[in-house]
Amino acid sequence: MTATELVTTAEKPSGRRALNDTKRRLTSPRATIAALVIAVLWTIPTFGVLVSSFRPRNEIQTTGWWTVFQNWGWTGDNYVEALNSGAGGLTMLGAFVNSFAITLPGSILPLILATLAAYGFAWMDFRGKNLLFVLVFALQIVPIQMAFIPLLQLFSQGTVFGFPVIEAFGSAGYAQVWVAHTIFGLPLAIFLLHNFIAQIPGEVIEAARVDGAGHGQIFFRIVLPLSMPAIASFAIFQFLWVWNDLLVALIFADGNVAPITKLLAQMTGSRGEDWHLLTAGAFIAIIVPLLVFLFLQRYFVRGLLAGSAKG
Amino acid sequence: MASFLAWLSVLSPWLQIPLIIGVFAAAVGILLFFIEIAPRAGRVYTIIRLAACVLFPLGVMWALQSWWWAILAAGVLGLLFFWLDYRAKAGAGYLFQLVGFLAPALILLLVGLVFPVIQTVGQSMLNSSGTRFVGLDNFLWIFTRPQGIRTILNTIVWVLIAPVVSTVVGLVYAYFIDKSRGEKVYKILVFMPMAISFVGASIIWRFMYTARPAGAEQIGFVNQVIVWLGGSPVPFLQVEPWNTLFLIIVFVWIYTGFAMVVLSAAIKGVPTEQLEAAELDGANAYERFMNVVVPGIRPSIVVVLTTIAIASMKIFDIVRTMTAGANNTSVIANEMYQQFRSFEAGRSAAYAVILFVLVLPLVIYNARQIKAQREVR
């Protein structure tokens, strides 16, 4: 390194240097080490399963994954076998596709309905609005278990309290799961999006109204674009929630529409010692949420901070 | 609608996704169109509005396949809109718009959540086939069975331990990374389990806990550590009463990231001047943490604690996938599913009601905290 370079690197803009100084003064090597240790501890389980999923069957069953340097051996066969194995006529590949078919509509449908309702609650006045909104908020507290049995009856017989309300569609593919996830996602979605949409400055809405825009146009042209960050963060939230869900799937997704979480749960019950299948299966199941999480982390965190009320 | 869904269900899943979303978006588009033209004056718009009052009942009929509901909807719509708009202060078409925005979500919630909850409360007092009123027999059955008491006790253990441990670890960790380099990477690593499903996490930890006979080479990392330290391998998921704790560890592993992210955001909001003042007064790092940081973020801590408590009370996936409730690890949600599977609808509903009653105070408290926080802001 030449002398001139040394000089230029030493003379950074003073503001940034001050910031670095503060940061350096506040950071402590001990804290860094502690943070590192915890982070490593937290990652070991996932890392171990990832390594194991690429090891040959015999090696997994007899040696630990940390001995991978002594017992060398890598293979992708586990994934091929896992994708083709399954239970009750459904392979894991099929269940993986099912997960997509359940999750995408299961997060988009409630989002659209909730945005409409959130706008209504935020920018339209009517008697009893606050009471109605509190009731919707209160629905979040209902454990979804409370609704399972009657909802199942509604889907299979089309009756509420014995009166026919809808035509039964109990066995029609994914429909049950879509509707169930839509209903269960609505209260939180309405609440979160309302909080965001209500914060849009009133002047903006007023200005549009003066220019002759109706509620439909205001919703479409102003509210929708402005609340995209909130909608995005809730979409990610709902996507992860629906993808990772087991309980709703166990009740509403029977037979060959089951998502991957349900199939995996069944396989741990029936083939609990086939670690080459389970480790590979676990990774197939978590790769999509993991990618979504890694790339869209910022929005996810935002949704989490806004919606830490979800139980 | 049922025939449309039946037709849809025979297509390839990849085709079903755009179709259902497209149909849904089209329906919403039509709705928005009517919302938009509702307040306009002029004969054309009146005709379009009239058309809407015919179209919607037709749509209702298509969805519900019932003449009665369609006639009812037509009558209600026609009467309400034209009579009320005639008298409305907020302008013509206002009510029409209001219903357009709110009705879809609210009707779904009413039919899919409110009615079912009422029905469940009713069912919890019926016998298994729902034909005879048995009063509180289902609850009595739960509370007089040793297994039932054990289930409820386990749930209480979950709620007492899981939230406290994950919040404390999350808080300490949030404080550490606030003062360390490479904060972002550490954060992602600890937060990552939050994206992994409970089912995935359960498999990961079943693998960690795997035990092989003493002397044989271990494949579960935790047991290997025990062997390295000179102990003999433990079948973690079978040793009562500690196995519930080992399940809780999995939950803590997942939720610490959540606590860390929320609390880390809160810690960033603690004024630096206060910390510097404390430092000048001679407080060491630990004192600064306990006396400045923790009181400064108390509301966030409470919200995190109650949120995790609610989640741990409803815990199902971990127990289901790791032990399925064997060896006395069952919890209320798992028992509820178990009874549902064995067609004991009454008992299942009773478990759901117990869960609801337990969750209720926590949620009310949480909601008030959030409200108070909003008012401060």
XYZ file of C-alpha atoms in Angstrom:
688
model
C 0.000 0.000 0.000
C 1.411 3.411 -0.972
C 1.555 6.434 1.278
C -1.143 8.333 -0.602
C -3.553 5.446 -0.254
C -2.892 5.327 3.441
C -3.735 8.992 3.728
C -6.954 8.713 1.765
C -8.182 5.681 3.684
C -7.405 7.391 6.953
C -9.392 10.462 6.035
C -12.970 9.303 5.856
C -15.783 11.837 6.123
C -15.748 12.942 9.722
C -19.440 12.309 10.318
C -19.113 8.681 9.421
C -16.012 8.356 11.564
C -17.865 9.775 14.514
C -20.605 7.218 13.962
C -18.040 4.442 13.775
C -16.460 5.690 16.965
C -19.744 5.635 18.830
C -20.467 2.207 17.481
C -17.021 0.994 18.522
C -17.372 2.524 21.952
C -20.741 0.873 22.434
C -19.760 -2.528 21.106
C -17.962 -4.781 23.457
C -15.916 -7.837 22.484
C -17.516 -9.866 25.254
C -21.005 -9.128 23.967
C -19.892 -10.081 20.480
C -18.570 -13.415 21.704
C -21.726 -14.129 23.703
C -23.893 -13.263 20.710
C -21.782 -15.510 18.512
C -22.046 -18.437 20.936
C -25.837 -18.171 21.171
C -26.170 -17.805 17.409
C -24.095 -20.938 16.852
C -26.066 -22.863 19.484
C -29.294 -21.825 17.773
C -28.088 -22.929 14.348
C -26.613 -26.319 15.265
C -29.909 -28.279 15.154
C -30.869 -27.046 11.688
C -27.345 -27.393 10.408
C -27.117 -30.964 11.707
C -30.294 -31.983 9.927
C -29.154 -30.281 6.729
C -25.855 -32.184 6.768
C -27.606 -35.443 7.646
C -30.084 -35.134 4.830
C -27.198 -35.428 2.367
C -25.550 -38.447 3.991
C -26.102 -42.026 2.834
C -28.692 -44.009 4.736
C -26.272 -46.319 6.551
C -24.104 -43.454 7.699
C -27.033 -41.553 9.225
C -28.253 -44.600 11.114
C -24.885 -45.471 12.620
C -22.768 -42.335 12.965
C -23.349 -38.781 14.038
C -23.356 -36.016 11.442
C -20.482 -34.275 13.241
C -18.237 -37.185 12.261
C -18.851 -36.431 8.617
C -15.128 -35.831 8.029
C -14.164 -39.255 9.375
C -17.132 -41.019 7.770
C -17.059 -39.244 4.457
C -19.971 -39.684 2.083
C -22.498 -37.440 0.351
C -25.570 -38.296 -1.650
C -28.737 -36.722 -3.009
C -30.602 -40.034 -2.978
C -32.432 -39.204 0.242
C -34.221 -36.363 -1.472
C -35.221 -38.483 -4.455
C -36.511 -41.217 -2.176
C -38.248 -38.774 0.157
C -40.039 -37.007 -2.700
C -41.383 -40.319 -3.932
C -42.267 -41.801 -0.574
C -45.432 -40.975 1.265
C -48.522 -42.392 2.901
C -51.974 -43.300 1.677
C -51.348 -42.771 -2.045
C -49.920 -39.284 -1.632
C -46.235 -38.735 -2.308
C -44.238 -35.981 -0.743
C -43.866 -34.318 -4.125
C -47.661 -34.239 -4.391
C -47.944 -32.868 -0.868
C -45.384 -30.191 -1.715
C -47.522 -29.095 -4.668
C -50.605 -29.239 -2.415
C -48.884 -26.878 -0.009
C -48.568 -24.319 -2.804
C -52.141 -24.862 -3.941
C -53.375 -24.319 -0.385
C -51.080 -21.487 0.605
C -51.311 -19.085 -2.343
C -55.119 -18.737 -2.428
C -55.144 -19.148 1.354
C -53.129 -15.965 1.738
C -54.451 -13.885 -1.168
C -58.199 -14.321 -0.630
C -58.280 -13.154 3.004
C -55.955 -10.304 2.104
C -58.326 -8.867 -0.516
C -61.421 -9.210 1.660
C -59.601 -7.758 4.647
C -58.333 -4.745 2.695
C -61.893 -3.949 1.591
C -63.238 -4.270 5.118
C -60.318 -2.332 6.587
C -61.064 0.571 4.244
C -64.717 0.492 5.216
C -63.828 0.617 8.891
C -61.224 3.320 8.457
C -62.825 5.828 6.092
C -66.575 5.329 6.162
C -68.781 6.509 8.977
C -71.780 4.648 10.247
C -73.515 4.088 13.523
C -72.038 1.305 15.638
C -68.751 1.298 13.738
C -66.555 1.181 16.815
C -68.581 -1.573 18.404
C -68.433 -3.651 15.229
C -64.683 -3.119 14.936
C -64.114 -4.161 18.541
C -66.138 -7.302 17.833
C -63.935 -8.139 14.855
C -60.862 -7.516 16.988
C -62.321 -9.749 19.682
C -62.624 -12.604 17.194
C -58.830 -12.857 17.203
C -58.960 -14.218 20.700
C -61.090 -17.174 19.747
C -58.859 -20.235 19.548
C -59.562 -21.630 16.096
C -60.231 -24.987 17.715
C -63.558 -23.533 18.823
C -64.809 -23.405 15.239
C -63.612 -26.720 13.853
C -66.468 -29.134 14.348
C -69.329 -26.818 13.321
C -67.309 -25.516 10.374
C -66.721 -29.066 9.202
C -70.452 -29.716 9.436
C -71.084 -26.542 7.464
C -68.780 -27.710 4.669
C -70.096 -31.253 4.494
C -73.825 -30.621 5.042
C -74.157 -26.905 4.329
C -76.120 -26.258 7.510
C -75.826 -23.767 10.359
C -77.928 -24.668 13.403
C -79.707 -27.180 11.157
C -80.766 -24.626 8.508
C -79.378 -25.091 5.009
C -77.201 -22.071 4.273
C -74.823 -23.112 1.514
C -74.558 -25.974 -0.862
C -72.225 -28.523 0.665
C -68.814 -28.744 -0.986
C -67.079 -30.890 1.597
C -65.170 -33.163 -0.744
C -64.271 -30.685 -3.493
C -60.489 -30.605 -3.441
C -58.833 -27.736 -1.638
C -61.991 -25.645 -1.245
C -62.465 -26.466 2.448
C -58.922 -25.496 3.376
C -59.064 -22.266 1.367
C -62.269 -21.161 3.034
C -61.038 -22.193 6.476
C -57.757 -20.305 6.165
C -59.578 -17.289 4.724
C -61.937 -17.151 7.683
C -59.243 -17.705 10.300
C -56.938 -15.117 8.746
C -59.557 -12.370 8.474
C -59.750 -10.911 12.009
C -56.030 -10.241 12.335
C -55.769 -9.018 8.743
C -58.643 -6.565 9.138
C -57.189 -5.295 12.399
C -53.646 -4.775 11.107
C -54.612 -3.280 7.761
C -57.146 -0.997 9.428
C -54.455 0.375 11.704
C -52.325 1.168 8.701
C -55.053 2.487 6.396
C -56.490 4.711 9.126
C -53.110 6.437 9.376
C -53.200 7.687 5.791
C -53.439 11.495 6.066
C -57.018 12.691 5.825
C -56.029 15.555 3.527
C -55.047 13.128 0.787
C -58.452 11.445 0.910
C -60.248 14.784 1.155
C -58.383 16.161 -1.843
C -59.403 13.156 -3.916
C -62.988 13.514 -2.779
C -63.028 17.180 -3.772
C -61.773 16.162 -7.201
C -64.846 14.000 -7.510
C -63.488 10.543 -6.685
C -65.899 8.084 -5.111
C -65.051 5.491 -2.498
C -64.264 2.946 -5.171
C -61.686 5.181 -6.841
C -60.189 6.377 -3.580
C -59.783 2.774 -2.524
C -58.244 1.689 -5.791
C -56.108 4.702 -6.695
C -54.987 6.034 -3.308
C -55.453 3.620 -0.435
C -54.303 0.486 -2.217
C -50.952 1.877 -3.472
C -50.228 3.695 -0.212
C -50.859 0.661 1.958
C -48.800 -1.735 -0.156
C -46.071 -2.082 2.523
C -48.624 -3.187 5.096
C -50.326 -5.499 2.625
C -46.971 -7.026 1.667
C -45.961 -7.649 5.237
C -49.266 -9.242 6.083
C -49.123 -11.349 2.917
C -45.787 -12.786 4.022
C -47.117 -13.326 7.505
C -50.156 -15.192 6.268
C -48.101 -17.134 3.724
C -45.755 -18.474 6.394
C -48.623 -19.147 8.746
C -50.648 -21.120 6.218
C -47.630 -22.975 4.859
C -46.497 -24.007 8.329
C -49.948 -24.857 9.619
C -50.665 -28.387 10.778
C -53.863 -28.166 12.801
C -56.159 -26.778 10.089
C -54.662 -29.229 7.606
C -55.320 -32.192 9.911
C -58.989 -31.265 10.187
C -59.833 -29.860 6.756
C -57.378 -31.372 4.250
C -58.129 -35.052 4.040
C -56.820 -37.607 1.606
C -54.722 -36.517 -1.327
C -55.036 -32.755 -0.822
C -52.949 -32.845 2.369
C -50.080 -30.346 2.553
C -46.515 -31.362 3.268
C -46.680 -30.566 6.983
C -49.457 -33.084 7.456
C -47.677 -35.769 5.472
C -44.468 -35.199 7.445
C -46.329 -35.408 10.738
C -47.827 -38.722 9.603
C -44.428 -40.000 8.523
C -42.835 -39.193 11.875
C -45.557 -41.306 13.404
C -45.199 -44.275 11.084
C -41.523 -44.169 10.009
C -39.981 -42.354 12.965
C -36.602 -44.092 12.615
C -36.104 -43.538 8.869
C -33.882 -40.551 9.438
C -32.681 -40.375 5.848
C -36.309 -39.745 4.775
C -37.306 -37.498 7.653
C -34.305 -35.200 7.458
C -34.674 -34.780 3.701
C -38.447 -34.377 4.080
C -38.022 -31.745 6.766
C -35.795 -29.773 4.448
C -38.187 -30.014 1.538
C -40.899 -28.679 3.847
C -38.908 -25.773 5.258
C -37.077 -24.639 2.152
C -39.933 -22.486 0.835
C -40.656 -20.575 4.067
C -36.910 -20.282 4.604
C -36.396 -18.657 1.195
C -39.397 -16.380 1.688
C -38.032 -15.464 5.085
C -34.488 -14.789 3.949
C -35.465 -12.626 0.996
C -38.422 -10.790 2.508
C -37.223 -10.684 6.095
C -37.626 -6.922 6.393
C -41.349 -7.032 5.635
C -41.850 -10.030 7.850
C -40.258 -8.253 10.796
C -42.418 -5.224 10.148
C -45.544 -7.352 10.181
C -44.370 -9.016 13.361
C -43.785 -5.707 15.112
C -47.198 -4.471 14.053
C -49.016 -7.662 14.850
C -47.450 -9.104 17.949
C -51.001 -9.521 19.187
C -51.568 -12.654 17.180
C -51.909 -15.722 19.351
C -70.664 -22.836 -6.425
C -70.301 -26.393 -5.275
C -70.304 -27.643 -8.839
C -67.732 -25.007 -9.805
C -65.497 -26.100 -6.923
C -66.029 -29.740 -7.839
C -65.057 -28.965 -11.439
C -62.064 -26.999 -10.184
C -60.889 -29.824 -7.952
C -60.269 -32.196 -10.869
C -57.818 -29.800 -12.539
C -54.090 -29.717 -11.953
C -53.210 -27.871 -8.734
C -51.056 -25.427 -10.697
C -54.092 -24.529 -12.809
C -56.384 -24.274 -9.791
C -54.303 -21.571 -8.144
C -54.627 -18.907 -10.893
C -58.223 -19.916 -11.622
C -59.547 -19.524 -8.100
C -57.601 -16.311 -7.543
C -58.735 -14.994 -10.926
C -62.410 -15.770 -10.307
C -62.157 -14.210 -6.883
C -60.431 -11.085 -8.205
C -63.092 -10.769 -10.927
C -65.841 -10.936 -8.305
C -64.124 -8.259 -6.256
C -63.655 -6.190 -9.397
C -67.379 -6.286 -10.150
C -68.072 -5.349 -6.560
C -65.725 -2.364 -6.782
C -67.359 -1.292 -10.041
C -70.764 -1.124 -8.393
C -69.302 0.601 -5.370
C -67.821 3.189 -7.705
C -70.985 3.982 -9.652
C -73.326 3.756 -6.667
C -73.402 7.469 -5.755
C -73.727 8.818 -9.308
C -76.899 10.489 -10.501
C -78.500 9.813 -13.890
C -80.780 7.289 -15.488
C -77.980 5.024 -16.762
C -76.533 4.644 -13.301
C -79.918 3.968 -11.809
C -80.362 1.145 -14.277
C -76.914 -0.222 -13.451
C -77.710 -0.031 -9.751
C -80.940 -1.881 -10.364
C -78.976 -4.477 -12.263
C -76.704 -4.860 -9.254
C -79.693 -5.537 -7.070
C -80.606 -8.364 -9.434
C -77.064 -9.582 -9.985
C -76.148 -9.899 -6.349
C -79.112 -12.086 -5.437
C -78.298 -14.196 -8.489
C -74.738 -14.487 -7.226
C -76.026 -15.400 -3.799
C -78.200 -18.046 -5.391
C -75.276 -19.421 -7.330
C -73.139 -19.564 -4.200
C -75.709 -20.984 -1.827
C -77.964 -22.898 -4.227
C -81.106 -21.845 -2.463
C -84.077 -19.904 -3.825
C -85.075 -18.794 -0.368
C -81.783 -17.114 0.351
C -81.730 -15.489 -3.067
C -85.236 -14.064 -2.674
C -84.364 -12.927 0.815
C -81.181 -11.253 -0.408
C -83.008 -9.555 -3.273
C -85.700 -8.263 -0.979
C -83.286 -7.041 1.645
C -80.995 -5.395 -0.871
C -83.767 -3.740 -2.864
C -85.664 -2.438 0.105
C -82.658 -1.340 2.125
C -80.761 0.463 -0.582
C -83.560 2.404 -2.143
C -85.436 3.265 0.997
C -82.413 4.074 3.162
C -80.511 5.930 0.473
C -83.566 8.030 -0.086
C -83.285 9.210 3.495
C -79.513 8.982 3.969
C -77.603 12.059 5.004
C -74.283 10.807 3.696
C -75.432 10.934 0.089
C -77.047 8.607 -2.383
C -75.539 5.174 -2.708
C -73.626 5.469 0.529
C -75.157 2.459 2.182
C -74.645 0.441 -0.958
C -70.939 1.256 -0.823
C -70.668 0.534 2.859
C -72.223 -2.892 2.446
C -69.983 -3.536 -0.548
C -66.848 -2.918 1.474
C -67.794 -4.604 4.712
C -70.293 -7.343 3.925
C -68.033 -9.993 2.341
C -65.639 -10.162 5.281
C -68.278 -9.749 7.956
C -70.606 -12.394 6.513
C -67.718 -14.858 6.325
C -66.754 -14.114 9.911
C -70.337 -14.451 11.079
C -70.991 -17.761 9.328
C -67.491 -19.178 9.728
C -66.429 -18.027 13.165
C -69.189 -16.494 15.292
C -71.883 -19.111 14.683
C -69.448 -22.038 14.984
C -68.163 -20.742 18.319
C -71.708 -20.537 19.665
C -72.387 -23.993 18.302
C -69.247 -25.368 19.938
C -70.317 -24.032 23.317
C -73.649 -25.767 22.752
C -72.035 -28.987 21.584
C -69.848 -29.164 24.665
C -73.043 -29.869 26.575
C -74.286 -32.577 24.231
C -73.364 -36.228 24.075
C -70.946 -37.583 21.482
C -73.475 -37.859 18.670
C -75.029 -34.500 19.531
C -78.484 -35.936 20.176
C -78.926 -35.576 23.921
C -78.326 -32.732 26.362
C -75.933 -33.909 29.080
C -75.212 -30.647 30.875
C -71.681 -30.419 32.225
C -71.003 -34.155 31.952
C -68.281 -33.666 29.354
C -66.424 -31.245 31.609
C -66.904 -33.562 34.564
C -65.496 -36.391 32.506
C -62.396 -34.334 31.692
C -61.793 -33.189 35.250
C -62.389 -36.546 36.911
C -60.016 -38.456 34.678
C -56.390 -38.525 35.880
C -55.332 -38.166 32.233
C -57.520 -35.075 31.873
C -56.031 -33.376 34.928
C -52.568 -34.241 33.685
C -53.333 -32.634 30.341
C -54.422 -29.396 31.945
C -51.431 -29.418 34.307
C -49.098 -29.901 31.358
C -50.666 -26.932 29.605
C -50.119 -24.837 32.728
C -46.484 -25.948 32.876
C -46.119 -24.855 29.257
C -47.583 -21.437 29.989
C -45.485 -20.915 33.106
C -42.139 -21.870 31.611
C -42.124 -21.317 27.845
C -42.918 -17.558 27.729
C -40.557 -16.628 30.565
C -37.589 -18.559 29.213
C -37.987 -17.403 25.611
C -38.501 -13.791 26.659
C -35.514 -13.752 29.011
C -33.183 -15.389 26.510
C -34.541 -13.174 23.737
C -34.068 -10.057 25.836
C -30.522 -10.891 26.878
C -29.653 -11.774 23.329
C -31.226 -8.594 21.978
C -29.071 -6.634 24.440
C -25.921 -8.498 23.400
C -26.362 -8.053 19.682
C -27.155 -4.395 20.191
C -23.541 -4.022 21.312
C -21.855 -6.435 18.960
C -20.565 -6.332 15.444
C -22.332 -8.164 12.652
C -25.666 -7.694 14.381
C -27.707 -8.514 11.304
C -26.277 -11.971 10.694
C -26.710 -13.025 14.322
C -30.251 -11.782 14.247
C -31.118 -13.804 11.160
C -29.580 -16.965 12.603
C -31.608 -16.816 15.805
C -34.750 -15.613 14.078
C -34.626 -18.332 11.433
C -36.481 -21.028 13.421
C -39.492 -18.702 13.384
C -39.840 -19.393 9.651
C -39.380 -23.138 10.067
C -42.685 -24.878 10.669
C -43.382 -26.452 14.037
C -43.458 -29.774 12.211
C -40.029 -29.161 10.686
C -38.673 -28.034 14.043
C -40.112 -31.127 15.695
C -38.294 -33.402 13.273
C -35.088 -31.424 13.741
C -35.308 -31.821 17.497
C -36.420 -35.440 17.465
C -33.200 -36.000 15.603
C -31.253 -33.985 18.206
C -32.803 -36.045 21.015
C -32.372 -39.469 19.410
C -30.880 -41.929 21.847
C -29.061 -45.157 21.073
C -28.053 -47.769 23.644
C -25.079 -46.945 25.837
C -21.826 -47.979 24.165
C -23.162 -47.614 20.631
C -22.190 -44.542 18.670
C -24.758 -41.784 19.177
C -26.504 -40.072 16.277
C -28.410 -37.523 18.378
C -26.214 -34.522 19.101
C -27.550 -33.852 22.595
C -26.871 -37.411 23.695
C -23.445 -37.287 22.111
C -22.638 -34.241 24.234
C -23.807 -36.142 27.309
C -21.591 -39.091 26.360
C -18.642 -36.755 25.803
C -19.218 -35.381 29.278
C -19.129 -38.913 30.627
C -22.847 -39.606 31.061
C -25.008 -42.298 29.551
C -27.563 -41.545 26.821
C -31.055 -40.455 27.854
C -34.241 -41.238 25.911
C -35.408 -37.666 26.310
C -38.959 -38.015 25.091
C -39.762 -40.941 27.365
C -38.489 -39.817 30.766
C -41.418 -38.528 32.792
C -41.996 -35.933 34.065
C -39.138 -34.119 32.371
C -40.167 -34.885 28.800
C -42.580 -31.946 28.754
C -39.595 -29.700 29.467
C -37.732 -31.136 26.503
C -40.710 -30.313 24.313
C -40.732 -26.805 25.734
C -37.094 -26.399 24.687
C -38.181 -26.809 21.057
C -40.777 -24.101 21.515
C -38.227 -21.815 23.186
C -35.839 -22.463 20.315
C -38.491 -21.123 17.933
C -39.921 -18.244 19.941
C -36.698 -16.733 21.258
C -36.184 -15.222 17.816
C -39.584 -13.595 17.980
C -38.900 -12.122 21.427
C -35.464 -10.993 20.283
C -36.730 -9.137 17.207
C -39.526 -7.310 19.013
C -37.402 -6.447 22.053
C -34.430 -5.441 19.935
C -36.626 -2.883 18.174
C -37.716 -1.636 21.595
C -34.147 -1.421 22.915
C -33.210 0.759 19.944
C -35.843 3.196 21.194
C -34.255 3.627 24.614
C -32.733 7.133 24.647
C -28.934 7.058 24.446
C -28.741 10.044 26.821
C -30.212 7.944 29.636
C -27.643 5.225 29.056
C -24.806 7.740 28.951
C -26.051 9.454 32.100
C -26.148 6.116 33.885
C -22.647 5.380 32.652
C -21.382 8.718 33.990
C -22.990 7.925 37.324
C -20.824 4.836 37.427
C -23.345 2.137 36.598
C -21.768 -0.968 35.113
C -23.171 -2.798 32.109
C -25.383 -5.083 34.198
C -26.793 -2.195 36.260
C -27.418 -0.160 33.138
C -29.314 -3.128 31.674
C -31.477 -3.749 34.748
C -32.118 -0.132 35.717
C -32.314 1.703 32.404
C -33.012 -0.694 29.546
C -35.517 -3.071 31.182
C -37.767 -0.369 32.688
C -37.570 1.547 29.415
C -39.028 -1.316 27.400
C -41.429 -2.736 29.977
C -44.558 -2.440 27.766
C -42.869 -4.379 24.970
C -41.763 -7.068 27.397
C -45.319 -7.495 28.638
C -46.679 -7.758 25.103
C -44.059 -10.336 24.149
C -44.684 -12.348 27.315
C -48.437 -12.483 26.843
C -48.191 -13.179 23.108
C -45.912 -16.150 23.697
C -48.076 -17.280 26.597
C -51.108 -17.385 24.318
C -49.149 -19.331 21.711
C -47.866 -21.799 24.279
C -51.337 -22.323 25.677
C -52.633 -23.351 22.271
C -49.548 -25.461 21.544
C -50.397 -28.438 19.378
C -47.995 -29.154 16.530
C -44.901 -29.844 18.630
C -46.664 -32.238 20.964
C -48.480 -33.935 18.088
C -45.378 -34.494 15.997
C -42.865 -35.332 18.707
C -44.784 -37.566 21.084
C -48.449 -37.477 19.979
C -49.210 -37.070 23.670
C -47.560 -40.335 24.715
C -45.716 -40.606 28.048
C -47.921 -38.007 29.713
C -46.938 -35.103 27.506
C -50.411 -34.388 26.186
C -51.817 -30.855 26.235
C -55.346 -29.504 25.861
C -55.176 -28.824 22.114
C -53.822 -32.302 21.450
C -56.477 -33.956 23.608
C -59.108 -31.939 21.772
C -57.895 -33.303 18.451
C -57.688 -36.815 19.902
C -61.332 -36.703 20.991
C -62.321 -35.241 17.639
C -60.609 -38.153 15.873
C -62.503 -40.676 17.958
C -65.808 -38.972 17.059
C -66.421 -37.666 20.570
C -67.648 -34.277 19.360
C -69.023 -33.306 22.771
C -65.794 -33.937 24.662
C -63.761 -32.324 21.923
C -65.931 -29.217 22.136
C -65.556 -29.226 25.914
C -61.770 -29.173 25.559
C -62.065 -26.291 23.091
C -64.206 -24.371 25.568
C -61.664 -24.935 28.369
C -58.917 -23.656 26.085
C -60.984 -20.592 25.285
C -61.640 -19.839 28.946
C -57.925 -20.154 29.741
C -56.841 -17.920 26.858
C -59.445 -15.218 27.467
C -57.885 -13.257 30.369
C -54.465 -13.249 28.725
C -55.798 -11.873 25.477
C -57.822 -9.156 27.163
C -54.735 -8.102 29.092
C -52.646 -8.137 25.938
C -55.193 -6.075 24.013
C -55.257 -3.459 26.767
C -51.471 -3.273 26.811
C -51.340 -2.667 23.083
C -54.029 -0.027 23.372
C -52.184 1.726 26.192
C -48.991 1.640 24.142
C -50.773 3.221 21.171
C -52.066 6.010 23.367
C -48.576 6.791 24.617
C -47.239 7.073 21.079
